[in-house]
mmCIF file of C-alpha atoms in Angstrom:
data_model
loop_
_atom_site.group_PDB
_atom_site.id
_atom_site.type_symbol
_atom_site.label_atom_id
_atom_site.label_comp_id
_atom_site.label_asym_id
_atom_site.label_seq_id
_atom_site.Cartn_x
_atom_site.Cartn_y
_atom_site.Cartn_z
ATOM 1 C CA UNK A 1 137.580 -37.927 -94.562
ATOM 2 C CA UNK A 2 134.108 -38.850 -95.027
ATOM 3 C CA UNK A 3 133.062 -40.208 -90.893
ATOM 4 C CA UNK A 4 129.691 -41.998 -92.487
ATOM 5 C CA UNK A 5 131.994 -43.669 -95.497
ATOM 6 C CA UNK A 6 134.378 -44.408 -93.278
ATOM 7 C CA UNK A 7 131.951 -45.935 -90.538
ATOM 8 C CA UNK A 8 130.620 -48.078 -93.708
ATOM 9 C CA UNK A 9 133.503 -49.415 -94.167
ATOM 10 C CA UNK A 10 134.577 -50.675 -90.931
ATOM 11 C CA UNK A 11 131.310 -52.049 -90.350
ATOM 12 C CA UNK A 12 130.869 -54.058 -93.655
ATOM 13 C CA UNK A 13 134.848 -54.602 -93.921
ATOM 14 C CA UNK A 14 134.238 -58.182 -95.630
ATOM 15 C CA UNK A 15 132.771 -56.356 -98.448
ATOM 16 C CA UNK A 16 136.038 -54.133 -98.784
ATOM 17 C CA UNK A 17 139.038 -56.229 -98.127
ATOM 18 C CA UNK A 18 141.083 -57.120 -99.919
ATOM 19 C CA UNK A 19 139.296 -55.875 -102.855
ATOM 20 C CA UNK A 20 139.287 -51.671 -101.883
ATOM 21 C CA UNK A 21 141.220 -51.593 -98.373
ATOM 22 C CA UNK A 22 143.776 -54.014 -97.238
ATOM 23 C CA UNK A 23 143.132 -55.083 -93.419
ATOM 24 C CA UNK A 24 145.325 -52.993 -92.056
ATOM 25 C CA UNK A 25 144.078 -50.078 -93.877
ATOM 26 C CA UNK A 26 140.945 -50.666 -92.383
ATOM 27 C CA UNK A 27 141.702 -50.609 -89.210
ATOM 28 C CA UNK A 28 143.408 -47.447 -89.266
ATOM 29 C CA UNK A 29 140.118 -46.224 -90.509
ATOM 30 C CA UNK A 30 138.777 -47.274 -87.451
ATOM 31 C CA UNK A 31 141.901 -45.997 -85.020
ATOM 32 C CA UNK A 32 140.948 -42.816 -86.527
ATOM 33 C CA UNK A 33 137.388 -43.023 -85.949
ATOM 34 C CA UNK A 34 137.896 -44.022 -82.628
ATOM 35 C CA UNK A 35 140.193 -40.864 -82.439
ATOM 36 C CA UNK A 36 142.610 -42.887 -81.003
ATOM 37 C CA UNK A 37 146.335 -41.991 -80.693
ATOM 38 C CA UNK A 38 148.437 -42.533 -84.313
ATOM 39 C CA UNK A 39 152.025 -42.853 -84.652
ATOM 40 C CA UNK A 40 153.291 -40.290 -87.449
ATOM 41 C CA UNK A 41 153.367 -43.112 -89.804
ATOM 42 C CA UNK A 42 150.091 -44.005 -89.185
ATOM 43 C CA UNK A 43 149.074 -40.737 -89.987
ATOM 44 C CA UNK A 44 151.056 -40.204 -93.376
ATOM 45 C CA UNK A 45 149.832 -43.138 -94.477
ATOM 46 C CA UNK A 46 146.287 -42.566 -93.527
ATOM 47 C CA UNK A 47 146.246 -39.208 -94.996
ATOM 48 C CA UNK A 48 148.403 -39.785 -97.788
ATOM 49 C CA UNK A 49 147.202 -43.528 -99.187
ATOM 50 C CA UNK A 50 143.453 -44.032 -97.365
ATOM 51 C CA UNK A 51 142.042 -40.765 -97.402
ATOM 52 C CA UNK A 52 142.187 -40.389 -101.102
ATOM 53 C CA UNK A 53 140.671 -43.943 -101.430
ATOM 54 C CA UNK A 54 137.883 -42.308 -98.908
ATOM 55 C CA UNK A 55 137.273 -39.369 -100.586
ATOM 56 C CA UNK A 56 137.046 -41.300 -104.074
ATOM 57 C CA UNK A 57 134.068 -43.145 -102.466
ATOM 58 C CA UNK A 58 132.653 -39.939 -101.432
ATOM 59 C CA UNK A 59 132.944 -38.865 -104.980
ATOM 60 C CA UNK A 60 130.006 -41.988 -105.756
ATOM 61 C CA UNK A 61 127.801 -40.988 -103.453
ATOM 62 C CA UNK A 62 127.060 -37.788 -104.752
ATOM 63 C CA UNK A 63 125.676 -36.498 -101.481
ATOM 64 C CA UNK A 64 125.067 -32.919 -100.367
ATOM 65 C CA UNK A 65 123.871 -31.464 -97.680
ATOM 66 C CA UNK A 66 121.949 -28.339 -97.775
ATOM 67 C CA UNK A 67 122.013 -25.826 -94.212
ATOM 68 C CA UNK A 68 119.824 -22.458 -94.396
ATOM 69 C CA UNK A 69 116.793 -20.840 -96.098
ATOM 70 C CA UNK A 70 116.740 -18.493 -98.403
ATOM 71 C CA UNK A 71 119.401 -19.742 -100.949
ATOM 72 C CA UNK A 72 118.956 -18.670 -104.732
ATOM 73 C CA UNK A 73 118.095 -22.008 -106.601
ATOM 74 C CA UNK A 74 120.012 -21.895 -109.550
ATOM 75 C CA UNK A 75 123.020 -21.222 -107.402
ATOM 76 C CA UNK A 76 122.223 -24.225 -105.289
ATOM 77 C CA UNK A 77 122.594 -26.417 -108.478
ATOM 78 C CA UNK A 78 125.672 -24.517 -109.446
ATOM 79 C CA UNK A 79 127.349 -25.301 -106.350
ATOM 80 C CA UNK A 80 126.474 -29.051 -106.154
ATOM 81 C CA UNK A 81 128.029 -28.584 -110.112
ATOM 82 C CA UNK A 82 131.482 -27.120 -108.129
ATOM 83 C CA UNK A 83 131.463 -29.696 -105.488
ATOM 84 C CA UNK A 84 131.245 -32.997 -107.720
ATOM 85 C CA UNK A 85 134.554 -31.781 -109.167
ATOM 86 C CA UNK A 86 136.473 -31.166 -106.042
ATOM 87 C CA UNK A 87 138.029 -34.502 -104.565
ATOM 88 C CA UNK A 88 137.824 -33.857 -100.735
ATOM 89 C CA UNK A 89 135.273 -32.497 -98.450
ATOM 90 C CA UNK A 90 133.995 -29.318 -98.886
ATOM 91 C CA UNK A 91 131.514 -27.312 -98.477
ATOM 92 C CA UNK A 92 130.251 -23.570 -100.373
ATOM 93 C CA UNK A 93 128.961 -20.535 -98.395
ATOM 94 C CA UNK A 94 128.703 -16.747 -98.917
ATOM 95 C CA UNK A 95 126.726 -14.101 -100.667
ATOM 96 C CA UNK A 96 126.812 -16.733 -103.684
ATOM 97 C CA UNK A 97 124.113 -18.357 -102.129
ATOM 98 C CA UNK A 98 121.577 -15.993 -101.488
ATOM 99 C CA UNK A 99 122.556 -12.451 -102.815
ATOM 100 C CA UNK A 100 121.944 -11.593 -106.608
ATOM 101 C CA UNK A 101 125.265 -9.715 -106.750
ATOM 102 C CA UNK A 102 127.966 -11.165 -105.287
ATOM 103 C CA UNK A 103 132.178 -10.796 -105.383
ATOM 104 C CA UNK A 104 133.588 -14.306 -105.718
ATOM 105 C CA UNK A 105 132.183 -17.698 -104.572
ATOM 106 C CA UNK A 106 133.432 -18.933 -100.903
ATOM 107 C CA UNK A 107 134.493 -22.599 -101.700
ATOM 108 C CA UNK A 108 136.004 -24.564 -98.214
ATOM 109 C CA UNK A 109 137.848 -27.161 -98.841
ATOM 110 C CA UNK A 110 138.786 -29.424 -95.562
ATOM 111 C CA UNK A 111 142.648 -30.172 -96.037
ATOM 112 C CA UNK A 112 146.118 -30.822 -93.932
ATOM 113 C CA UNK A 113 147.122 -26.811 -94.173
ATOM 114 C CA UNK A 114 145.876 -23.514 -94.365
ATOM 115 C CA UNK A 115 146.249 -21.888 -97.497
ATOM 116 C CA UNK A 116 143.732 -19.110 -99.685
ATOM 117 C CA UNK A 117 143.518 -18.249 -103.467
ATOM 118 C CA UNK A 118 141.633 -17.324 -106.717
ATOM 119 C CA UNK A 119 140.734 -18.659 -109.769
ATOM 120 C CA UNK A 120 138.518 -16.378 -111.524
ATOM 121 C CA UNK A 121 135.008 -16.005 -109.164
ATOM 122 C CA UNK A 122 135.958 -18.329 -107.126
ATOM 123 C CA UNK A 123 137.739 -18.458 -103.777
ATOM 124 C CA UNK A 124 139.181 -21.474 -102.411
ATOM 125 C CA UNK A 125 139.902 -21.682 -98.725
ATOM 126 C CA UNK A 126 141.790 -24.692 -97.715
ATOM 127 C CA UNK A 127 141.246 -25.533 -93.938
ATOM 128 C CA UNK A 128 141.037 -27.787 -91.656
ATOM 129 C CA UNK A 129 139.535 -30.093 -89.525
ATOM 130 C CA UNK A 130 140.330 -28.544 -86.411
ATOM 131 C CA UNK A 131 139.299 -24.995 -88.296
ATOM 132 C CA UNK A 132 135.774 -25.993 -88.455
ATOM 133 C CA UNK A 133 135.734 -25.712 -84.978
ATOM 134 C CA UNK A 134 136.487 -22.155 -84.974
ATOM 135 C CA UNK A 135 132.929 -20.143 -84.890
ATOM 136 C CA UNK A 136 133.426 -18.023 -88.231
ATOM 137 C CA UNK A 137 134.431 -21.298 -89.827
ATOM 138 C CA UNK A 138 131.445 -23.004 -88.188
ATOM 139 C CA UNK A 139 129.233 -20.132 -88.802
ATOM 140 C CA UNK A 140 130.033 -20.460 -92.550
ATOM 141 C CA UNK A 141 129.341 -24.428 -92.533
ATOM 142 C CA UNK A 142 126.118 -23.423 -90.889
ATOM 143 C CA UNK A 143 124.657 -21.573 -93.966
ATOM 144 C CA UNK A 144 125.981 -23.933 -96.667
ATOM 145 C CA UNK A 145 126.185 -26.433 -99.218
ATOM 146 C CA UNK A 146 128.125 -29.602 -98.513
ATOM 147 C CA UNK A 147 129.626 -32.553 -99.455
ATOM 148 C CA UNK A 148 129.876 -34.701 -96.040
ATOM 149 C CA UNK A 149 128.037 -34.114 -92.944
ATOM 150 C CA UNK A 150 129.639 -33.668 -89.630
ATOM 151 C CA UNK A 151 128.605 -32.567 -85.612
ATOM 152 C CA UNK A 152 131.483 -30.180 -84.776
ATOM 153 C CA UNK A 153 131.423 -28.407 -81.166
ATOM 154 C CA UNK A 154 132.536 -25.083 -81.189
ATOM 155 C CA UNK A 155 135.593 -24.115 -79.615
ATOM 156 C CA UNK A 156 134.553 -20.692 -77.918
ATOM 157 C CA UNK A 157 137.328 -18.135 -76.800
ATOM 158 C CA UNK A 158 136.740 -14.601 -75.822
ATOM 159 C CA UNK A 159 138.444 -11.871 -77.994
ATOM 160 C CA UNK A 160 141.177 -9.445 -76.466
ATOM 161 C CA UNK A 161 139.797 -6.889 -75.319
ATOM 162 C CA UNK A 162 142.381 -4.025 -77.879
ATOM 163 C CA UNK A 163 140.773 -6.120 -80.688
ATOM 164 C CA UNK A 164 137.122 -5.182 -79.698
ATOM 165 C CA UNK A 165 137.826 -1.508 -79.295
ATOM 166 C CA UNK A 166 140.496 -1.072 -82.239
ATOM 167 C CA UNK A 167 137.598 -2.538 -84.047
ATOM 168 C CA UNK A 168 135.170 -0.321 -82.557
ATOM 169 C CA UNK A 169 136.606 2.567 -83.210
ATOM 170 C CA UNK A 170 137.583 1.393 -86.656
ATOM 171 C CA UNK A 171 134.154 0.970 -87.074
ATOM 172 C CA UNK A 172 132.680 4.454 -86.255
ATOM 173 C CA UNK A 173 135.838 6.090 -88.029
ATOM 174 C CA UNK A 174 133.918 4.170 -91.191
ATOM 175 C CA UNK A 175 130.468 5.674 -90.214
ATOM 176 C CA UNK A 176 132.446 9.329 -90.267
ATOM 177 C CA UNK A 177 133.965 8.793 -93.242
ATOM 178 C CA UNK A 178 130.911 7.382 -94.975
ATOM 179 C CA UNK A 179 132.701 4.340 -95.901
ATOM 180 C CA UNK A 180 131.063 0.662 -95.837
ATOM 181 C CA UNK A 181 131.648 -0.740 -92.121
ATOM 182 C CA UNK A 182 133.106 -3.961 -93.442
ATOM 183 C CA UNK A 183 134.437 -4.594 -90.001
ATOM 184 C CA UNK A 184 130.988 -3.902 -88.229
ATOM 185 C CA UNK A 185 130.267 -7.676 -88.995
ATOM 186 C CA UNK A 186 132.708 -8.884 -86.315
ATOM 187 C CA UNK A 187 131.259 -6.853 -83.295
ATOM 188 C CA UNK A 188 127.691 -8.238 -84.368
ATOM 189 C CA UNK A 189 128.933 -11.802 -84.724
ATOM 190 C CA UNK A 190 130.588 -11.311 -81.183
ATOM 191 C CA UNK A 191 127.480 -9.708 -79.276
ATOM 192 C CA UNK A 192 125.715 -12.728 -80.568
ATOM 193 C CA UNK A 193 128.327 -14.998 -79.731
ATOM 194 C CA UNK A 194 129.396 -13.634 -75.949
ATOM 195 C CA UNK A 195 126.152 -11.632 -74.813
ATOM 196 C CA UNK A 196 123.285 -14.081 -76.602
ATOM 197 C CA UNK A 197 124.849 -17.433 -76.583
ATOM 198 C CA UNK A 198 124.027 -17.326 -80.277
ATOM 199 C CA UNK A 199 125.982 -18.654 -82.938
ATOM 200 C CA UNK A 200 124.720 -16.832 -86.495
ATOM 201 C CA UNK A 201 124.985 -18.922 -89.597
ATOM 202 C CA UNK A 202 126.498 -16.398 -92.362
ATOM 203 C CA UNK A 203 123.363 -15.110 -93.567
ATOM 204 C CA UNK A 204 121.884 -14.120 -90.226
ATOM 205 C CA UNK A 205 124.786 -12.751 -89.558
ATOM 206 C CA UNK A 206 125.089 -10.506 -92.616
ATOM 207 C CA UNK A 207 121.115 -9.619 -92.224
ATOM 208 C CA UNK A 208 121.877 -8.538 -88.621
ATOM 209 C CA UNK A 209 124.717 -6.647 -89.592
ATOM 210 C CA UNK A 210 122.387 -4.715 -93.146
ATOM 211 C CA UNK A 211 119.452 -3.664 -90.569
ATOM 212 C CA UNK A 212 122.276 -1.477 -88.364
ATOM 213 C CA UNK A 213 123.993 -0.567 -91.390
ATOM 214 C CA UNK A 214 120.658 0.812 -92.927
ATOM 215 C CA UNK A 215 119.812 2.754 -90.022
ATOM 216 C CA UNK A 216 120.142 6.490 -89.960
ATOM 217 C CA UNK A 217 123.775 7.544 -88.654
ATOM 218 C CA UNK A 218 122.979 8.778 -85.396
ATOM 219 C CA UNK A 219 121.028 5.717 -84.128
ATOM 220 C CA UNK A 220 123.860 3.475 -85.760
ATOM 221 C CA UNK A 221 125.853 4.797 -83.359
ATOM 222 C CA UNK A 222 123.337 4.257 -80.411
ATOM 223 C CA UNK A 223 122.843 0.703 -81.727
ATOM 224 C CA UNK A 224 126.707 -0.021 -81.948
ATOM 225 C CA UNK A 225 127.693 1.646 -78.983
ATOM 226 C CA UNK A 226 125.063 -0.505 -76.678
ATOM 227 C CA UNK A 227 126.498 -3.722 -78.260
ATOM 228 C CA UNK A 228 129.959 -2.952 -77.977
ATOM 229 C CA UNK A 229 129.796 -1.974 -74.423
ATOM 230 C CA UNK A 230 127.809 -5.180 -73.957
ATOM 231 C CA UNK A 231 129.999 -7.333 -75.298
ATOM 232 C CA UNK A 232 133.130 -5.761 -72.986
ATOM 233 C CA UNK A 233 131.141 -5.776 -70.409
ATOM 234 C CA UNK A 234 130.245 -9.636 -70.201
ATOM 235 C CA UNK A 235 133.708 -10.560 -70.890
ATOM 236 C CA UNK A 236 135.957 -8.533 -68.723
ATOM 237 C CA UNK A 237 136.147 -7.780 -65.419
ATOM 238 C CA UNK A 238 134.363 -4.228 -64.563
ATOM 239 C CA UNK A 239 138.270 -3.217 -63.166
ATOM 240 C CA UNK A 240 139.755 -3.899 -65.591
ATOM 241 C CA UNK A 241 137.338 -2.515 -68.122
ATOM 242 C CA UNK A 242 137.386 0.419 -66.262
ATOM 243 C CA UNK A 243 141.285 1.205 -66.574
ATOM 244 C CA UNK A 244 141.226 0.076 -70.278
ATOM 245 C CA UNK A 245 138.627 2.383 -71.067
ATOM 246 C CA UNK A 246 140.581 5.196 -68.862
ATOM 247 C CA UNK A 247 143.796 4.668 -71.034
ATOM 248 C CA UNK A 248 141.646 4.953 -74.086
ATOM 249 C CA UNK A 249 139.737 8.244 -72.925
ATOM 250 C CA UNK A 250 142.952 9.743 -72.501
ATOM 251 C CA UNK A 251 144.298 8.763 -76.249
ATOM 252 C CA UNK A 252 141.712 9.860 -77.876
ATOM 253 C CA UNK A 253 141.288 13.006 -75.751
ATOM 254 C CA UNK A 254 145.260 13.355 -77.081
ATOM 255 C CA UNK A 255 144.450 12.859 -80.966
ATOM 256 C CA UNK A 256 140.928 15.010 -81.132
ATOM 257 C CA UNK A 257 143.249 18.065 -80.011
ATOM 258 C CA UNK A 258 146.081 17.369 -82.254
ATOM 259 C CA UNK A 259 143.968 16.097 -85.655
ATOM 260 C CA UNK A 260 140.543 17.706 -84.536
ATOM 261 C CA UNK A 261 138.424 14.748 -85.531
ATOM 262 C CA UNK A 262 134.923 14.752 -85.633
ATOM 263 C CA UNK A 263 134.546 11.252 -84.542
ATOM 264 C CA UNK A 264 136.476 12.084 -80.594
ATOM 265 C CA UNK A 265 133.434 13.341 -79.233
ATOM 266 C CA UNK A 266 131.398 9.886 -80.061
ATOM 267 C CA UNK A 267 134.467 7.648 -78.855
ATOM 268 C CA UNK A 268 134.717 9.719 -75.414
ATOM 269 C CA UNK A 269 131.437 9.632 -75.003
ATOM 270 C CA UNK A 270 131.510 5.860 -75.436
ATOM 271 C CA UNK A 271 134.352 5.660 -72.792
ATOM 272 C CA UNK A 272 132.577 7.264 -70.293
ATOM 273 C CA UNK A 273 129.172 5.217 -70.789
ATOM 274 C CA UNK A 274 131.172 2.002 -70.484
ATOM 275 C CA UNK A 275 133.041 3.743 -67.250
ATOM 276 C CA UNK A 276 129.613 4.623 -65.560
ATOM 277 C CA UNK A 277 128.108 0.930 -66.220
ATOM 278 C CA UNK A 278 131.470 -0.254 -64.404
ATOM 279 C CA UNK A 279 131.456 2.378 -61.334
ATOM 280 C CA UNK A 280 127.511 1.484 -61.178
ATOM 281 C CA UNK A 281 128.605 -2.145 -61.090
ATOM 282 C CA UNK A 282 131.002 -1.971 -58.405
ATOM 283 C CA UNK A 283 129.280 0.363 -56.263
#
């Protein structure tokens, strides 16, 4: 729900009850606000009977809220266009807003479940409110267009450590087989996350990710090898890094005799820089 038409409310509730909201409507509005303990009833009925009175409000208001440069004008007004005809908070982000070709348009809706689908361009991501507090979620809000305005604090966990290196090594596999390194996005958003105590809106992120991406393929792999061992090496322990990165030595040493890839040579060699910065560390 709307926080700053719900705040209205409560605050001028003689001008809304019993004409909009009955009384005790209203003060669930402001049990809610006060994010105060409900009862499951309360909470069907707030979401089920109140919220669509909220949102209905919202509709009036015809309020958006604009986050990042750089956004192709014409799409700007085609998203506000989108938005007036969705019913709940939500909010646009993507290539749609600043790329001149782009796959489908990235529409988030805030709602009680999870759910994903198309209909024609455009994608529609149902989420919610705890989801926005998520960085990728967040960093998507960041470079936007909106419908409600909101201060959400990030909830900030550290990724498992398999997931970093499957990704890696995903990643240079890509590279190798001159394929686009799709995946390359998530190590970048992580360094900046972890290492630089950065959160990137979506289109620093994706401008980040284009200048490694452009560079020639040996000095991609300098570049992503420096902030992949970076990033394990702020979030682990230098130990444990140290056995992980043994294990995986000894895989891949395993799989470049059997299948004689080309890419072993750059993954050992990764292994044993991330080894030495641990063995230099605990000397």
């Amino acid at each position: 729900m709307n926080e700053k038409i719900c705040k209205t409310i409560v605050e001028h509730r003689e001008q809304f009850v019993p004409h909009l909201f009955t009384e005790r409507q209203v003060q669930l509005i402001n049990k809610w606000l006060s994010k105060e303990k409900m009862t499951k009833t309360e909470q069907t009925y707030l979401y089920a009977t109140i919220s669509k009175k909220v949102d209905a409000l919202s509709l009036l208001r015809e309020e958006f809220y604009i986050t990042g440069d750089h956004m192709i004008p014409k799409r700007v007004e085609e998203a506000k266009k989108i938005l007036k005809e969705i019913n709940k908070p939500a909010f646009i982000s993507g290539s749609f807003l600043y790329a001149e070709k782009y796959k489908d348009i990235d529409i988030f809706i805030i709602s009680r479940r999870r759910r994903s689908y198309h209909k024609g361009k455009k994608h529609l991501v149902g989420i919610t409110e705890k989801d926005l507090q998520k960085p990728l979620s967040l960093s998507a809000l960041h470079y936007s267009i909106a419908n409600f305005s909101k201060t959400i604090h990030p909830e900030i966990k550290r990724e498992d450590f398999d997931e970093i290196v499957f990704t890696y090594q995903w990643v240079i596999n890509q590279i190798f087989q001159h394929e686009d390194q799709k995946e390359l996005r998530n190590i970048v958003f992580q360094y900046h996350l972890q290492v630089q105590g950065e959160l990137l809106d979506s289109f620093s992120l994706y401008k980040k990710t284009q200048i490694i991406k452009d560079m020639p393929k040996d000095k991609k792999i300098i570049k992503i090898n420096h902030i992949t061992k970076e990033l394990l090496l702020i979030t682990f322990s230098k130990k444990y890094i140290y056995s992980k990165m043994s294990s995986f030595s000894q895989t891949i040493k395993k799989l470049g005799e059997e299948y004689k890839t080309e890419n072993a040579p750059v993954l050992l060699n990764f292994a044993e820089e991330v080894k030495d910065e641990c063995r230099r560390a605990q000397a």
